[in-house]
Coordinates of C-alpha atoms and ligand atoms in Angstrom, one line a residue:
Chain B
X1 CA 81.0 78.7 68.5
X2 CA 79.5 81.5 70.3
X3 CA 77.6 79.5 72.6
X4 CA 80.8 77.7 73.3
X5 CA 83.0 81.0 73.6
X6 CA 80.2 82.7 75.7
X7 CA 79.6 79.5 78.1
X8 CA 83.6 79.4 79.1
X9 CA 84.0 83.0 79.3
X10 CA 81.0 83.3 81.9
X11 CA 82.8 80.0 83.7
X12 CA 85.8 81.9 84.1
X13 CA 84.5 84.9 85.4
X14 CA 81.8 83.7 87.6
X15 CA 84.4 81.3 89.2
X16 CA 87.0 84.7 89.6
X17 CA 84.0 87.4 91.0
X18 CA 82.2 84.5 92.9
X19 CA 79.2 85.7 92.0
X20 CA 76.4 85.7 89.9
X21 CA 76.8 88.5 87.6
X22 CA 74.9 89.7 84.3
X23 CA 76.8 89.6 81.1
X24 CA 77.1 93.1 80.8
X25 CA 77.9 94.0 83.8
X26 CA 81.4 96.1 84.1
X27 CA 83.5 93.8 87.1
X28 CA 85.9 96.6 87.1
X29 CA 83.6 99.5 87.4
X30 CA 81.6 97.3 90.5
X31 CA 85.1 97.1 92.1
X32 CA 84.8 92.8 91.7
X33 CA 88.1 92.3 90.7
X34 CA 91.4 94.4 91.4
X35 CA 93.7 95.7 88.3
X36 CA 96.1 93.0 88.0
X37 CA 92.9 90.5 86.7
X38 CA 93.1 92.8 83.7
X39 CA 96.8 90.8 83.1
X40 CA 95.2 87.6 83.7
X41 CA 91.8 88.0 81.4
X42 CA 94.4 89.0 78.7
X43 CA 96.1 85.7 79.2
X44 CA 93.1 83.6 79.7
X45 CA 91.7 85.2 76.3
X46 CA 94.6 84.6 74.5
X47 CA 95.7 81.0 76.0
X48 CA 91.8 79.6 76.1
X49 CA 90.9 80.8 72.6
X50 CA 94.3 80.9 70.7
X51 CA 94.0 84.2 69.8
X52 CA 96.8 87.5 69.8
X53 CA 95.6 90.4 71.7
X54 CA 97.5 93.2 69.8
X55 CA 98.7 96.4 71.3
X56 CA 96.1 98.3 70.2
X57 CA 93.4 95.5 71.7
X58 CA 95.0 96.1 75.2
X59 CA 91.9 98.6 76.3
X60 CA 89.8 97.8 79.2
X61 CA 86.7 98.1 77.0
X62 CA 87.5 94.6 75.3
X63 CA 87.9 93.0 79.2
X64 CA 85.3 95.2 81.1
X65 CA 82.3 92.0 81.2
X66 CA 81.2 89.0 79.8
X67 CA 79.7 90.8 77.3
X68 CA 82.7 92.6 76.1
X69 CA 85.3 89.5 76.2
X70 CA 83.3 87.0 74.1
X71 CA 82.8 90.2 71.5
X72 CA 86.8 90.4 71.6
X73 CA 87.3 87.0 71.3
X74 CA 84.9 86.7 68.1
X75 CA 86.1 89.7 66.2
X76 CA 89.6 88.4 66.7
X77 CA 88.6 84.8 65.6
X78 CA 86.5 86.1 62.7
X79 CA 89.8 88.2 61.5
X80 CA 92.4 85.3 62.1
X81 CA 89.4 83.5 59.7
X82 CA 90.0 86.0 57.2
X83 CA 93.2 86.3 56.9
X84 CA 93.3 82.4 56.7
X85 CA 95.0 81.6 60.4
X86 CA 93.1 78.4 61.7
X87 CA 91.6 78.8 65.1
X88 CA 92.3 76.1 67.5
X89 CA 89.2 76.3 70.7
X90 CA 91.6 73.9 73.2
Chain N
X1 CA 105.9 70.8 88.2
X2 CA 109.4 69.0 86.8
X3 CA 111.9 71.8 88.2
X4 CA 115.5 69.9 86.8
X5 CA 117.3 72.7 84.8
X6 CA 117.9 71.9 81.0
X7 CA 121.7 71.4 80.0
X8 CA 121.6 74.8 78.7
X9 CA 120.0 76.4 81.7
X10 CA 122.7 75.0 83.8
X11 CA 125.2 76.0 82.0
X12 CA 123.7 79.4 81.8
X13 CA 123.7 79.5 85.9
X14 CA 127.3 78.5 85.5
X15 CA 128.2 81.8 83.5
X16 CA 125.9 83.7 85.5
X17 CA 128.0 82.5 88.8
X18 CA 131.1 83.2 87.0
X19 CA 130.1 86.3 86.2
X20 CA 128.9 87.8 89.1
X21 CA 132.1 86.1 91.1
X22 CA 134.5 87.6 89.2
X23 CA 132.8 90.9 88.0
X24 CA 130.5 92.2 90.6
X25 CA 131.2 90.2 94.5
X26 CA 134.9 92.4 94.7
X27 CA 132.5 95.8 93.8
X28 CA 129.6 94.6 96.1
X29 CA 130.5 96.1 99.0
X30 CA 131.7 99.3 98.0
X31 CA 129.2 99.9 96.3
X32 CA 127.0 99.6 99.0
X33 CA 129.3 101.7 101.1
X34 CA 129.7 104.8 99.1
X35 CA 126.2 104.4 97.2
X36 CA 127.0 104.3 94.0
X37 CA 127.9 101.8 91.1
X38 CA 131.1 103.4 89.6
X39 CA 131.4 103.6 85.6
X40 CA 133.6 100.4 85.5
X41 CA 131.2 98.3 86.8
X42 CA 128.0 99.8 84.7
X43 CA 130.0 99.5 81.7
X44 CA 130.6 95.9 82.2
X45 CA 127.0 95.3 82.9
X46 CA 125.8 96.9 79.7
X47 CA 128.6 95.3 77.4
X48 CA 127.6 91.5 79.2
X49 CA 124.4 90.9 77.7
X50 CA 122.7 91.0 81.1
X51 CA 120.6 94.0 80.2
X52 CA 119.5 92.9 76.8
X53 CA 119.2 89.1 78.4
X54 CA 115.6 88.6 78.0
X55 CA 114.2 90.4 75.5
X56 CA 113.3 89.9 72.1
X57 CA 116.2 87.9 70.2
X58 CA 114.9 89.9 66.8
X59 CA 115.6 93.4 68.3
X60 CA 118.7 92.2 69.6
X61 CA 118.2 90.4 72.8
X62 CA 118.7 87.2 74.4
X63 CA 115.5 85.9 74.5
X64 CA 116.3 83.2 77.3
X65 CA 113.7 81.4 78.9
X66 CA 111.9 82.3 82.2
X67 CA 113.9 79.6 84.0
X68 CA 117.1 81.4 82.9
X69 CA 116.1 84.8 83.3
X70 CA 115.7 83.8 86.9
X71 CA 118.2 82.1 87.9
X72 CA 120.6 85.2 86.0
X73 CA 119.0 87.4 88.3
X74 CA 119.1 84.6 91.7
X75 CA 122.7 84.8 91.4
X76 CA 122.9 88.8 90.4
X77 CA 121.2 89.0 93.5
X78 CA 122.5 87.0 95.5
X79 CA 125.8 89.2 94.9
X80 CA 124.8 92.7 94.5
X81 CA 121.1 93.4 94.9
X82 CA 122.0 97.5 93.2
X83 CA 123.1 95.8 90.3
X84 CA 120.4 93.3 90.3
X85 CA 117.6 96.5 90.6
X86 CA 119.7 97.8 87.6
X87 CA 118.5 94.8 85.8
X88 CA 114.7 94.8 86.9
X89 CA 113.9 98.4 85.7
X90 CA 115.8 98.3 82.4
X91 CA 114.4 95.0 81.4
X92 CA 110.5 95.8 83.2
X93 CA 110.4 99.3 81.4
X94 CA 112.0 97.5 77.8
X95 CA 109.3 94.8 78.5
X96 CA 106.3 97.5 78.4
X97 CA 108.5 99.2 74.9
X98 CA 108.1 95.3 73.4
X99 CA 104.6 94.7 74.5
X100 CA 103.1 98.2 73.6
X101 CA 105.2 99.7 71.7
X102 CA 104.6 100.1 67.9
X103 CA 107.0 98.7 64.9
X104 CA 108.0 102.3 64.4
X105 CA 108.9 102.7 68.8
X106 CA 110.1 98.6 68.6
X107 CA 112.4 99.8 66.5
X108 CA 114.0 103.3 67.6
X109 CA 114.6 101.7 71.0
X110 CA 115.0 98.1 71.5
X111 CA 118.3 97.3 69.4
X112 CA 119.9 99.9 72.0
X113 CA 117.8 98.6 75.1
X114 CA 118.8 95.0 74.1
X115 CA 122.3 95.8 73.4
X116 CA 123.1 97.7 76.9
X117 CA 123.9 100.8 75.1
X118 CA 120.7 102.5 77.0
X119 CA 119.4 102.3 80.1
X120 CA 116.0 102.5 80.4
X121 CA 114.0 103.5 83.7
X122 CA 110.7 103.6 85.2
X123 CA 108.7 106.4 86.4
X124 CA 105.4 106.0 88.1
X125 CA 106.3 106.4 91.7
X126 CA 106.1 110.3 93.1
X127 CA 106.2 112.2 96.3
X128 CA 102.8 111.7 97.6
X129 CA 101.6 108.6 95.0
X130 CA 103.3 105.3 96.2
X131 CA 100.7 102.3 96.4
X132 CA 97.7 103.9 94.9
X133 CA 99.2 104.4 91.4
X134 CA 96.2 105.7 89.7
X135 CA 96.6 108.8 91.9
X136 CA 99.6 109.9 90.1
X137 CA 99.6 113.5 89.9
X138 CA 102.0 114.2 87.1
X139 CA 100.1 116.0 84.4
X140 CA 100.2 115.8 80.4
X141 CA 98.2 118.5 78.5
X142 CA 98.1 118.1 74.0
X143 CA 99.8 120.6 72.5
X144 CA 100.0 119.6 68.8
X145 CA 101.9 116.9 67.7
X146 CA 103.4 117.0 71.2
X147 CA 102.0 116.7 74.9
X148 CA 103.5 118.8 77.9
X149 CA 104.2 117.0 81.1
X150 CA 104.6 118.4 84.4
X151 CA 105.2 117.0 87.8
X152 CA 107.6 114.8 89.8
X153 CA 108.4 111.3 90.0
X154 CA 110.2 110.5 92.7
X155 CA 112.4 107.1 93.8
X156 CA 113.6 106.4 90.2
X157 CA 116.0 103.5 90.4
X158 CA 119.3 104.8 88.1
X159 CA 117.5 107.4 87.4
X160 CA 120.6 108.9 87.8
X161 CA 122.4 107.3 84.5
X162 CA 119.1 106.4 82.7
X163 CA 119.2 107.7 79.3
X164 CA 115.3 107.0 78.8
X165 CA 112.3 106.7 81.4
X166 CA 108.9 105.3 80.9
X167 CA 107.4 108.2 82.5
X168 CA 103.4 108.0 83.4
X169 CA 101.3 110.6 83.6
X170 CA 97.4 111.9 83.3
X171 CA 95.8 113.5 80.0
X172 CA 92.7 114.9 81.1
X173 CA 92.5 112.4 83.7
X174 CA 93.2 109.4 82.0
X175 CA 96.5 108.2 82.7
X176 CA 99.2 107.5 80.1
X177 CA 102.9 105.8 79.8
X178 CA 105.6 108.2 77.2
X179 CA 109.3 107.4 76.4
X180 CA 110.8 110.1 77.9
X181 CA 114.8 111.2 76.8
X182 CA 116.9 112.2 79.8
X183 CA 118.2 115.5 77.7
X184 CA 114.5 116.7 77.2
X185 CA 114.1 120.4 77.8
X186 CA 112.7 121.5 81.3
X187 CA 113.2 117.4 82.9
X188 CA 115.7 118.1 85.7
X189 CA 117.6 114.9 87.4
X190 CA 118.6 115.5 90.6
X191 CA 119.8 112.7 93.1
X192 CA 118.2 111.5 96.1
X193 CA 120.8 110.3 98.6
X194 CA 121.5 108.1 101.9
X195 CA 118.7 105.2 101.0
X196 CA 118.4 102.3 103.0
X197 CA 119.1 99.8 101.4
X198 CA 120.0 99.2 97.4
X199 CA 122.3 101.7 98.3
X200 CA 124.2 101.9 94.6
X201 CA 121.3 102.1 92.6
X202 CA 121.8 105.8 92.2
X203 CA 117.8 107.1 93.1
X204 CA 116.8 110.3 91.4
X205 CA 113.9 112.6 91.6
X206 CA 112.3 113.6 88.3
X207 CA 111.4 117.4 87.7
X208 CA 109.1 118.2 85.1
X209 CA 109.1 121.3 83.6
X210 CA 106.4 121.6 81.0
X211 CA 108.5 118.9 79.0
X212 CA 107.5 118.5 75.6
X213 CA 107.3 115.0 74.5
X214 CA 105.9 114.0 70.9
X215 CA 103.0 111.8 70.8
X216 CA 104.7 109.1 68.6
X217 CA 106.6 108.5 72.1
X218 CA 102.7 107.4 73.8
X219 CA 103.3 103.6 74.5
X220 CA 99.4 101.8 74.3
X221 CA 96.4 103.8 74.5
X222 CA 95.3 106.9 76.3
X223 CA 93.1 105.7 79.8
X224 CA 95.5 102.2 79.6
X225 CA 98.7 103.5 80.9
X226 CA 98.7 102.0 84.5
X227 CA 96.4 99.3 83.9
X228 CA 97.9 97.7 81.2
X229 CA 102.0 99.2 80.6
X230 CA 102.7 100.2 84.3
X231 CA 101.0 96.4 85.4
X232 CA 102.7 94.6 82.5
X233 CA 106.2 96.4 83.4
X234 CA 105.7 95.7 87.0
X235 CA 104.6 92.0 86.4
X236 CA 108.3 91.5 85.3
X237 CA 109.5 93.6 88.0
X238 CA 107.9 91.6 90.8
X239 CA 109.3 88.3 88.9
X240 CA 112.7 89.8 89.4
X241 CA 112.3 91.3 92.5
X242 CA 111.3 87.1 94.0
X243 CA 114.1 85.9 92.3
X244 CA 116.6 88.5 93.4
X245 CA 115.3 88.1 96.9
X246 CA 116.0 84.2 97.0
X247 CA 119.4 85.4 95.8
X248 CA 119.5 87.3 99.3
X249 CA 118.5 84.0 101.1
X250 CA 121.1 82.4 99.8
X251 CA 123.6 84.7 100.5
X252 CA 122.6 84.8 103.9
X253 CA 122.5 80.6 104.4
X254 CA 126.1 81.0 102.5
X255 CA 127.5 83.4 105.3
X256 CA 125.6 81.6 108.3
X257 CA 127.3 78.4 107.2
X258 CA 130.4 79.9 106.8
X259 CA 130.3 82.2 110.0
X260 CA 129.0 79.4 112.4
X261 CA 132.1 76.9 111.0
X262 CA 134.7 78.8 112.0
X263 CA 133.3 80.8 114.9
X264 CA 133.7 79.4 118.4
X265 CA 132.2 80.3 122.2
X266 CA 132.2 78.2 124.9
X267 CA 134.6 76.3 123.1
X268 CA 132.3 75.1 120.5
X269 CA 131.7 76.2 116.8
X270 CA 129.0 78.1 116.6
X271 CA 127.4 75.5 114.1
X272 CA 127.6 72.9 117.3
X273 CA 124.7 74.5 118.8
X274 CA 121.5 73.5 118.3
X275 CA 119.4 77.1 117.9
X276 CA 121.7 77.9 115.7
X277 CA 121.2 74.5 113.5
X278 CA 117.7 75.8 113.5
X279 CA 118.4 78.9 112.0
X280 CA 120.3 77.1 109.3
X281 CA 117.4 75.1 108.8
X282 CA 115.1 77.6 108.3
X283 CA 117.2 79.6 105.9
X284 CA 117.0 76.3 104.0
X285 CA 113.5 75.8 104.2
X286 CA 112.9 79.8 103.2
X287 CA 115.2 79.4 100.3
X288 CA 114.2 76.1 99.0
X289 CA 109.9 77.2 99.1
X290 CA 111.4 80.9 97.8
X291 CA 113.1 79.1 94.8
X292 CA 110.6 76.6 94.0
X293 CA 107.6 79.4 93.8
X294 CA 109.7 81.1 91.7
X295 CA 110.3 78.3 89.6
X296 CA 106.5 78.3 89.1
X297 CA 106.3 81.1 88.0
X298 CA 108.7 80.8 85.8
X299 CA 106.9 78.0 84.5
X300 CA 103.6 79.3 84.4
X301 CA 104.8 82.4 82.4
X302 CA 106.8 80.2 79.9
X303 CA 103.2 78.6 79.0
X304 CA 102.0 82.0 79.5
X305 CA 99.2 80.7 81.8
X306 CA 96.1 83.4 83.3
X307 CA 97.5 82.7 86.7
X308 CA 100.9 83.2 86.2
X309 CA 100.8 86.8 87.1
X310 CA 99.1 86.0 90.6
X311 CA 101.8 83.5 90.9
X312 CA 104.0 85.9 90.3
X313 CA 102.8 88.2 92.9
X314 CA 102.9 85.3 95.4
X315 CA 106.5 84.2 94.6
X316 CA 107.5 88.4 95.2
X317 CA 105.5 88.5 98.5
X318 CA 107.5 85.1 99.9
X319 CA 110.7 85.5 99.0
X320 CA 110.9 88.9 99.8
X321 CA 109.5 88.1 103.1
X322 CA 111.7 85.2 103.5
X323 CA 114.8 87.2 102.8
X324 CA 114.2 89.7 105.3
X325 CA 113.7 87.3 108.1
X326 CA 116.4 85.4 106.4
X327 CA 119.0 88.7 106.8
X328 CA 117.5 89.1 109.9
X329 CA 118.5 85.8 111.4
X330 CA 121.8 86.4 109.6
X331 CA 122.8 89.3 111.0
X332 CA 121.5 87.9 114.4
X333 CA 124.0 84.8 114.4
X334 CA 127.2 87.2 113.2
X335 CA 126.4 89.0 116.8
X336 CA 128.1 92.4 117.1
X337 CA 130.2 91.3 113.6
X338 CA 126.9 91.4 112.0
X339 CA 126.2 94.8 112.7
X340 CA 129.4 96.0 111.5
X341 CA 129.9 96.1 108.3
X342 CA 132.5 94.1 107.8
X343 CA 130.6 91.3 107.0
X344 CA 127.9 91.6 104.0
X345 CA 124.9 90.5 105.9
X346 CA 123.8 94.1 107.1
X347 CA 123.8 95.0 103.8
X348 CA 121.8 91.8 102.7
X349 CA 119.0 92.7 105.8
X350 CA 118.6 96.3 104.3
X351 CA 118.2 94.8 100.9
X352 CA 116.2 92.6 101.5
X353 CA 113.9 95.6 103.2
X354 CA 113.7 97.0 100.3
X355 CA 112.6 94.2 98.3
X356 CA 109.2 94.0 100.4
X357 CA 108.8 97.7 99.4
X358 CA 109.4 97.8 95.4
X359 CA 107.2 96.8 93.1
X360 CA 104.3 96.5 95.5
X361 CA 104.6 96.4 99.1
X362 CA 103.8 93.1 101.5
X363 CA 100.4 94.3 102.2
X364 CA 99.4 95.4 98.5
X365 CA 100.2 91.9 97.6
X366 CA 98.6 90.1 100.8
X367 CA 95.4 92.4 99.5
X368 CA 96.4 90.8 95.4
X369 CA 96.5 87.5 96.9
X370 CA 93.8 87.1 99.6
X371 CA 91.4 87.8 96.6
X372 CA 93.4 85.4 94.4
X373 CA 92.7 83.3 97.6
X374 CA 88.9 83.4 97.5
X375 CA 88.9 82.0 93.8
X376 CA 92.6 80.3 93.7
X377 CA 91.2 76.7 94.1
X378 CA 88.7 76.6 90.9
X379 CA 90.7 77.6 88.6
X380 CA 93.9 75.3 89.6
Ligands
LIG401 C1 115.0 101.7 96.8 C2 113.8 102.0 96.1 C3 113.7 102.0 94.7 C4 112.5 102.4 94.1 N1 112.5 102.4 92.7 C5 111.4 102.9 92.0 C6 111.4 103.0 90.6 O1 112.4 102.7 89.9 N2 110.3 103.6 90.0 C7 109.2 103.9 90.7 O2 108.2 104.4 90.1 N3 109.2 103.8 92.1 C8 110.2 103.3 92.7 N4 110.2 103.1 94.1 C9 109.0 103.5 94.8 C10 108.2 102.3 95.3 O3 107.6 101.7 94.2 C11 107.2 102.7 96.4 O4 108.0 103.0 97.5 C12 106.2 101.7 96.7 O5 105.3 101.5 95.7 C13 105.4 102.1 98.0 O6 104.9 103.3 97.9 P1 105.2 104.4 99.0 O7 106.7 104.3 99.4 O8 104.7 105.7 98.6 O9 104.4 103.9 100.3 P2 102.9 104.1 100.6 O10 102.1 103.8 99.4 O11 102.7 105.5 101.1 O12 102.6 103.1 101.7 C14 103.0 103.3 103.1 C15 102.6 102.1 103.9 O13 101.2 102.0 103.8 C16 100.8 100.7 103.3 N5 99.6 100.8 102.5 C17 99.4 101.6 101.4 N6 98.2 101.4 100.9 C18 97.6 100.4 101.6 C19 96.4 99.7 101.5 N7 95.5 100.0 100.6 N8 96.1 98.8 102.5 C20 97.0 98.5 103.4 N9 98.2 99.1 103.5 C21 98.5 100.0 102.6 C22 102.0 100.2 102.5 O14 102.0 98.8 102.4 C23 103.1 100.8 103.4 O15 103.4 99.9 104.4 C24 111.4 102.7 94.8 C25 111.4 102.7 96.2 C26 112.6 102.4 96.9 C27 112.6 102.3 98.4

């Protein structure tokens, strides 16, 4: 799964910064992207993975790099898990 | 992209012409004249369901589709563009309450928001922060349970009868979004007069006097109040701002087809002449692209697709473009008639000038999109 999560994450963003960047790198801070791709990695996340970004997920920290987004997504698949929602990848 | 309305949307667009025909075109002008949307009129836009129209059915709201969302506002818009701004800061600023608020804020203010029995306003705009919103200058210090805001927010769109504002601010340099009530202690509401265009949408300036507001009223986190709430609210904003301007284009190609039928030189109807044709065909063609990248949108937020809020952005930058030359060509083929007043299409030209301002000028989203450009083709 995380290979799988990790691989389409870095797809995504590679394709949207146009550039070879490192996992951890921050796209924000490095001024790659402007703010309204915040909006849009929230809805890739959520439509890709089939997961619910709460209200109190909605902090740049979880959308900031690579790094960052495929944590997000796992903690959120590893707590719909728990509490027994199936996770759908497609 | 299929683009035939549903039975149901067309039926809404039906009642949403209806409407707007018998409640808001004999108020249109008037309103535009003396700048200001009298009581009547308000009341009858909170008590329609208009207000309340998309938003969540369980607090109250409508809950209606993009598609009919849009067209409502097409055809507010293509009526009365104040009354149509009155619906794109309510919903925009209830949208960021549903999105970020939490059970306990869903709660206090959504039945109310839904119903039409608030207004609700948005305040990010001030006297010296327009484009650059993460310079606002506005300040919020803790104190307590509470924070203290000072500052001004200036441009507030019925601000003037708003009975809450989504106010954003900086805490120690991180900005953040409150619910702020109009009959807070040290807020003073004053109006600001003689715009352009949107003329009834009753602007006010925002004083803030060491306001206290209580910390349960913070929408989303501290450091995520523009990025997240202000972009959310303004997402929907620019969605009704593209629809409303199509509603301008179509008001103009209504009045140009009207106009040039009936008036003669030469001997001829205006409408007998070929430049003229063209500019009837290029309304057409502005309206018809205007309306279908709205449609798109609309689509692509329905499936809540990543690239629905470029589309989005793209949609507001046409049609509000479109409209403007639209009004401009309007106002052009009513001659001296079309700068007097007595026919509606100076009022749609300054509209539609104001369209390409709000939520995001032309060149903030020709800076969105020529980004959106370099990477638009992958990910389609
Ligand atoms: C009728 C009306 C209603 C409004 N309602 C509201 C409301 O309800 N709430 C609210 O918060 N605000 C509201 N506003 C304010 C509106 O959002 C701002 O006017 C808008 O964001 C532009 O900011 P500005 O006017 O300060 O222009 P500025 O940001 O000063 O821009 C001036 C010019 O410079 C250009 N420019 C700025 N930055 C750049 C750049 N980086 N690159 C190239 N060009 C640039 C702009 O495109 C523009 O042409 C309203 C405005 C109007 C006219």
């Amino acid at each position: 799964m995380t290979l799988d999560v990790r691989a389409r994450i870095q797809r995504y963003i590679r394709i949207a910064v146009g550039s070879d960047i490192n996992d951890e790198d921050d796209i924000f801070e490095l001024g790659l992207v402007d703010s309204l791709f915040a909006l849009e990695l929230v809805t890739f996340v959520e439509s890709e993975f089939g997961v619910v970004a709460e209200k109190e997920d909605l902090d740049i920290c979880n959308f900031c790099s690579i790094a960052a987004l495929v944590a997000f997504v796992e903690a959120r698949c590893q707590n719909d898990e728990d509490a027994g929602r199936t996770w759908t990848s497609d | 992209m299929d683009i035939r309305l549903t039975d149901s949307q067309r039926a809404y667009r039906e009642t949403a012409r209806q409407f707007t025909a018998r409640e808001l075109a004999p108020w249109a002008a008037r309103i535009d004249r003396e700048g200001v949307t009298p009581p009547s009129v308000l009341n009858v836009i909170r008590g329609c369901g208009f207000l309340g129209a998309a938003l969540p059915q369980d607090k109250g709201g409508g809950g209606i589709d993009e598609v009919s969302y849009g067209i409502l506002t097409e055809e507010v818009g293509r009526v009365c563009s104040s009354t149509r701004s009155l619906m794109t800061v309510h919903n925009m600023s209830a949208q960021a309450i549903a999105r970020f608020g939490d059970h306990e804020q869903q709660e206090r203010w959504l039945p109310d928001l839904c119903s039409g029995r608030k207004v609700v306003a948005f305040a990010l705009s001030e006297p010296e922060v327009g484009s650059a919103a993460d310079a606002i200058e506005t300040k919020a210090t803790s104190d307590g349970n509470a924070f203290r805001v000072s500052g001004t927010k200036k441009w507030i769109t019925y601000g003037l009868i708003a009975d809450l504002f989504v106010v954003f601010a900086k805490l120690e340099g991180a900005p953040i979004a409150l619910v702020v009530d109009r009959d807070s202690e040290g807020l003073r509401i004053e109006p600001v007069t003689d715009i352009f265009g949107v003329r009834g949408s009753m602007l006010a300036q925002l004083h803030f006097d060491e306001v206290r507001v209580r910390k349960e009223r913070q929408l989303g986190r501290v450091g995520m109040g523009i990025r997240f709430v202000a972009n959310v609210a303004l997402d929907h904003g620019r969605f009704s701002v593209a629809w409303g301007s199509t509603g301008i284009i179509q008001a103009c190609l209504d009045a140009c087809v009207a106009y040039s039928e009936q008036r003669r030189q030469a001997g001829r109807r205006l409408k007998d002449f070929q430049l003229i044709r063209r500019q009837l065909a290029n309304m057409l063609v502005d309206h018809t692209a205007s309306r279908a990248l709205c449609y798109r949108s609309a689509c692509l937020r329905q499936r809540r697709a990543p690239q629905a809020t470029m589309e989005t952005s793209l949609a507001k930058y046409h049609a509000s473009m479109a409209a403007i030359r639209a009004a401009t060509n309007a106002v052009h083929m009513h001659g001296a008639n079309g700068c007097s007043g007595e026919y509606p299409v100076d009022r749609y030209l300054r509209d539609a000038t104001v369209s390409g301002i709000v939520e995001g000028t032309h060149e903030i989203h020709q800076l969105a999109l020529a980004s959106y450009a370099l990477r638009r083709p992958y990910l389609d």
